[in-house]
Coordinates of C-alpha atoms in Angstrom, one line a residue:
M26 CA 0.0 0.0 0.0
L27 CA 1.2 3.5 -0.9
A28 CA 2.0 5.8 2.0
V29 CA 0.3 9.2 1.8
P30 CA 2.4 12.1 3.1
P31 CA 1.0 13.4 6.4
R32 CA 0.5 17.0 5.3
L33 CA -1.4 15.9 2.2
L34 CA -3.5 13.5 4.3
R35 CA -4.5 16.4 6.6
L36 CA -5.4 18.5 3.5
L37 CA -7.6 15.7 2.1
N38 CA -9.4 15.2 5.4
G39 CA -10.2 19.0 5.6
V40 CA -11.5 19.0 2.1
R41 CA -13.6 15.8 2.8
R42 CA -15.1 17.5 5.8
L43 CA -16.0 20.5 3.8
C44 CA -17.3 18.6 0.8
F45 CA -18.9 15.5 2.3
G46 CA -22.3 15.0 0.7
T47 CA -21.8 17.8 -1.9
T48 CA -22.0 17.9 -5.7
P49 CA -20.3 15.5 -8.1
R50 CA -17.9 18.4 -9.0
M51 CA -16.5 18.3 -5.6
L52 CA -16.2 14.6 -5.7
A53 CA -14.2 14.9 -8.9
T54 CA -12.0 17.4 -7.1
L55 CA -11.4 14.9 -4.3
A56 CA -10.6 12.2 -6.9
A57 CA -8.1 14.5 -8.6
L58 CA -6.5 15.2 -5.2
G59 CA -6.3 11.5 -4.5
I60 CA -4.5 10.9 -7.8
L61 CA -2.1 13.7 -6.8
A62 CA -1.5 12.1 -3.4
G63 CA -0.7 8.7 -5.0
W64 CA 1.7 10.3 -7.4
L65 CA 3.5 12.1 -4.6
A66 CA 3.6 8.9 -2.6
L67 CA 5.3 7.2 -5.5
R68 CA 7.9 10.0 -5.8
E69 CA 9.1 9.6 -2.2
P70 CA 10.6 6.0 -2.6
E71 CA 12.0 7.0 -6.0
A72 CA 13.8 9.9 -4.3
A73 CA 14.9 7.6 -1.5
G74 CA 16.1 5.0 -4.0
A75 CA 18.1 7.7 -5.9
D76 CA 19.7 8.8 -2.6
A77 CA 20.6 5.2 -1.8
D78 CA 22.2 4.7 -5.3
A79 CA 24.3 7.9 -4.7
E80 CA 25.4 6.7 -1.3
L81 CA 26.3 3.3 -2.6
A82 CA 28.3 4.9 -5.4
R83 CA 30.1 7.1 -2.9
A84 CA 30.8 4.1 -0.6
L85 CA 32.2 2.1 -3.5
E86 CA 34.4 5.0 -4.5
L87 CA 35.7 5.3 -0.9
A88 CA 36.3 1.5 -0.8
R89 CA 38.4 1.8 -4.0
D90 CA 40.3 4.7 -2.5
Y91 CA 40.9 2.8 0.8
E92 CA 42.0 -0.3 -1.2
A93 CA 44.5 1.8 -3.2
A94 CA 45.8 3.4 -0.1
N95 CA 46.1 0.0 1.6
S96 CA 48.0 -1.4 -1.4
E97 CA 50.4 1.6 -1.4
L98 CA 51.1 1.2 2.3
R99 CA 51.7 -2.5 1.8
R100 CA 54.2 -1.7 -1.0
E101 CA 56.0 0.8 1.3
L102 CA 56.1 -1.8 4.1
E103 CA 57.6 -4.4 1.8
A104 CA 60.1 -1.9 0.5
E105 CA 61.0 -1.1 4.1
R106 CA 61.4 -4.8 4.9
R107 CA 63.6 -5.3 1.8
L108 CA 65.8 -2.4 3.0
R109 CA 66.1 -3.9 6.4
R110 CA 67.1 -7.3 5.0
V111 CA 69.7 -5.6 2.8
A112 CA 70.9 -3.6 5.8
N113 CA 71.2 -6.8 7.9
Q114 CA 73.0 -8.6 5.1
T115 CA 75.3 -5.6 4.6
T116 CA 76.0 -5.5 8.4
A117 CA 76.8 -9.3 8.4
A118 CA 79.0 -8.9 5.3
L119 CA 80.9 -6.0 6.9
A120 CA 81.4 -8.0 10.1
A121 CA 82.8 -10.9 8.1
Q122 CA 85.1 -8.5 6.3
I123 CA 86.3 -7.0 9.6
R124 CA 87.0 -10.5 11.0
A125 CA 88.9 -11.3 7.8
L126 CA 90.9 -8.1 8.0
D127 CA 91.7 -8.8 11.7
E128 CA 93.0 -12.2 10.7
Q129 CA 95.1 -10.7 7.9
I130 CA 96.4 -8.0 10.3
L131 CA 97.4 -10.7 12.8
D132 CA 99.0 -12.8 10.1
N133 CA 100.9 -9.8 8.8
E134 CA 102.1 -8.9 12.3
Q135 CA 103.4 -12.4 12.7
R136 CA 105.2 -12.2 9.4
I137 CA 106.8 -8.8 10.4
A138 CA 108.0 -10.4 13.7
F139 CA 109.4 -13.3 11.7
Y140 CA 111.2 -11.1 9.2
R141 CA 112.6 -9.0 12.0
Q142 CA 113.9 -12.0 13.7
L143 CA 115.6 -13.2 10.5
L144 CA 117.2 -9.8 10.1
A145 CA 118.4 -9.8 13.7
E146 CA 120.1 -13.2 13.2
R147 CA 122.3 -11.9 10.4
G148 CA 125.9 -12.0 11.4
S149 CA 125.1 -14.2 14.4
D150 CA 126.5 -17.7 15.0
V151 CA 123.2 -19.3 13.9
S152 CA 124.2 -21.6 11.1
A153 CA 121.6 -24.4 11.1
V154 CA 118.5 -24.7 9.0
A155 CA 115.5 -24.2 11.2
I156 CA 111.7 -25.0 11.0
R157 CA 110.3 -21.6 11.9
S158 CA 106.7 -22.5 11.7
F159 CA 104.7 -25.7 11.4
E160 CA 100.9 -25.7 11.4
I161 CA 98.1 -27.8 10.0
V162 CA 95.0 -25.8 9.2
P163 CA 91.6 -27.2 8.3
D164 CA 90.6 -26.6 4.7
Y165 CA 87.1 -25.6 3.5
R166 CA 86.7 -29.1 2.0
E167 CA 85.7 -31.9 4.2
D168 CA 88.6 -34.1 5.4
H169 CA 91.1 -31.8 3.7
H170 CA 93.8 -29.9 5.6
Q171 CA 96.6 -27.5 4.8
L172 CA 100.2 -27.9 5.8
V173 CA 101.8 -24.5 6.5
V174 CA 105.6 -24.5 6.9
V175 CA 108.3 -21.8 7.1
L176 CA 112.0 -22.8 6.9
S177 CA 115.0 -20.5 7.2
Q178 CA 118.8 -20.5 7.4
P179 CA 121.5 -17.7 7.6
A180 CA 121.8 -15.7 4.4
D181 CA 125.4 -16.5 3.9
N182 CA 124.8 -20.2 3.7
E183 CA 124.6 -22.0 0.4
N184 CA 121.3 -23.1 -1.0
F185 CA 119.7 -25.8 1.0
V186 CA 118.3 -28.7 -0.9
G187 CA 116.3 -31.4 0.8
S188 CA 112.8 -32.7 1.6
L189 CA 110.1 -32.7 4.2
D190 CA 108.4 -35.7 5.7
L191 CA 105.1 -35.3 7.6
V192 CA 104.0 -38.1 10.0
L193 CA 100.6 -37.8 11.6
S194 CA 99.0 -39.7 14.5
L195 CA 95.3 -40.1 13.6
R196 CA 92.3 -41.5 15.3
S197 CA 89.0 -42.8 13.9
A198 CA 86.1 -44.9 15.2
E199 CA 86.8 -47.6 12.6
R200 CA 90.5 -48.0 13.0
G201 CA 91.3 -46.5 16.4
E202 CA 94.7 -44.7 16.6
F203 CA 97.1 -45.1 13.6
E204 CA 99.9 -43.3 11.8
L205 CA 99.8 -41.9 8.4
R206 CA 102.2 -40.2 6.0
P207 CA 99.7 -38.1 3.9
A208 CA 100.0 -37.9 0.2
F209 CA 100.4 -34.4 -1.3
A210 CA 99.4 -33.2 -4.7
A211 CA 103.0 -32.1 -5.3
G212 CA 104.3 -35.6 -4.3
L213 CA 107.4 -35.5 -2.2
L214 CA 107.8 -32.1 -0.5
Q215 CA 111.1 -31.0 -2.0
V216 CA 112.7 -27.8 -0.7
N217 CA 115.4 -25.6 -2.3
F218 CA 116.1 -22.2 -0.8
R219 CA 118.8 -19.8 0.2
Y220 CA 117.5 -17.6 3.0
Y221 CA 113.9 -18.7 3.8
I222 CA 111.0 -20.4 2.3
E223 CA 107.3 -20.6 3.0
F224 CA 104.9 -23.0 1.4
K225 CA 101.4 -24.4 1.8
E226 CA 100.3 -27.8 0.7
I227 CA 96.9 -29.5 0.8
F228 CA 96.4 -33.1 1.8
Q229 CA 93.4 -35.3 2.6
L230 CA 92.7 -37.5 5.6
P231 CA 90.8 -40.8 5.6
P232 CA 87.1 -40.2 6.1
G233 CA 86.2 -39.8 9.8
A234 CA 89.8 -39.5 10.9
E235 CA 91.0 -36.8 13.2
I236 CA 94.5 -35.5 13.9
V237 CA 95.9 -36.4 17.4
N238 CA 99.5 -35.2 16.8
G239 CA 102.1 -34.9 14.2
Q240 CA 105.8 -34.5 13.4
L241 CA 107.6 -32.7 10.6
V242 CA 111.0 -34.0 9.7
L243 CA 113.5 -32.0 7.5
R244 CA 116.0 -34.1 5.6
D245 CA 119.0 -33.0 3.4
A246 CA 119.8 -34.1 -0.1
A247 CA 121.5 -37.3 1.4
N248 CA 118.2 -38.1 3.2
E249 CA 119.8 -37.4 6.6
V250 CA 117.6 -35.8 9.3
V251 CA 118.6 -32.2 9.7
T252 CA 115.9 -31.1 12.2
S253 CA 112.3 -32.0 13.2
Q254 CA 109.5 -30.4 15.0
I255 CA 106.5 -31.8 16.9
L256 CA 103.1 -30.3 16.0
R257 CA 102.1 -27.8 18.7
E258 CA 98.8 -28.4 20.3
Q259 CA 96.0 -26.8 18.3
A260 CA 92.4 -27.3 17.4
F261 CA 91.8 -29.4 14.3

């Protein structure tokens, strides 16, 4: 049923009271007023519907704006997260570089001390060939190690020609403790130097074996033992 606006309803009631029981002309007037009331009643929901459509359109437009703003904020957040990840990676890389530089500085200081000692021994009564440094350093490959050796002799000596012999005491769950002369890629460790020599050679241990101790033996060209050194205690 159509709803008649209150003001128009009051107007119709007034007219009805004035014209009740009057001429057909007045009845026609009432009929015309009734049609007008019906038309106005139909216009109200149309206007309300038009307002609802406009509100819906505005709401949809706001939703699109909010979605766009939300997407933009998400992009900014992801960019910030990427920057933080890059910053963290950069910090870690810088820390690793600092550690590497610290190790290089320490190694360089040790070299400087070694060279100073060599220079200080010039003109002294030191005449023997010496093993200045003997280390075994784990390599980045599994079961691989690096032999690091420094040999020296007085500068006025003739060239020393000889060889090195490395004997390791190993331990494994399968074999227990056993000795091994590791094979080097260069074969027999030949040495030929005048003042000093430093070299590094890679060797491989049996799978699962760990180093317990070791001895480095320096021999001359006649295979006679010149000197030897026990591996100092270190972490393998």
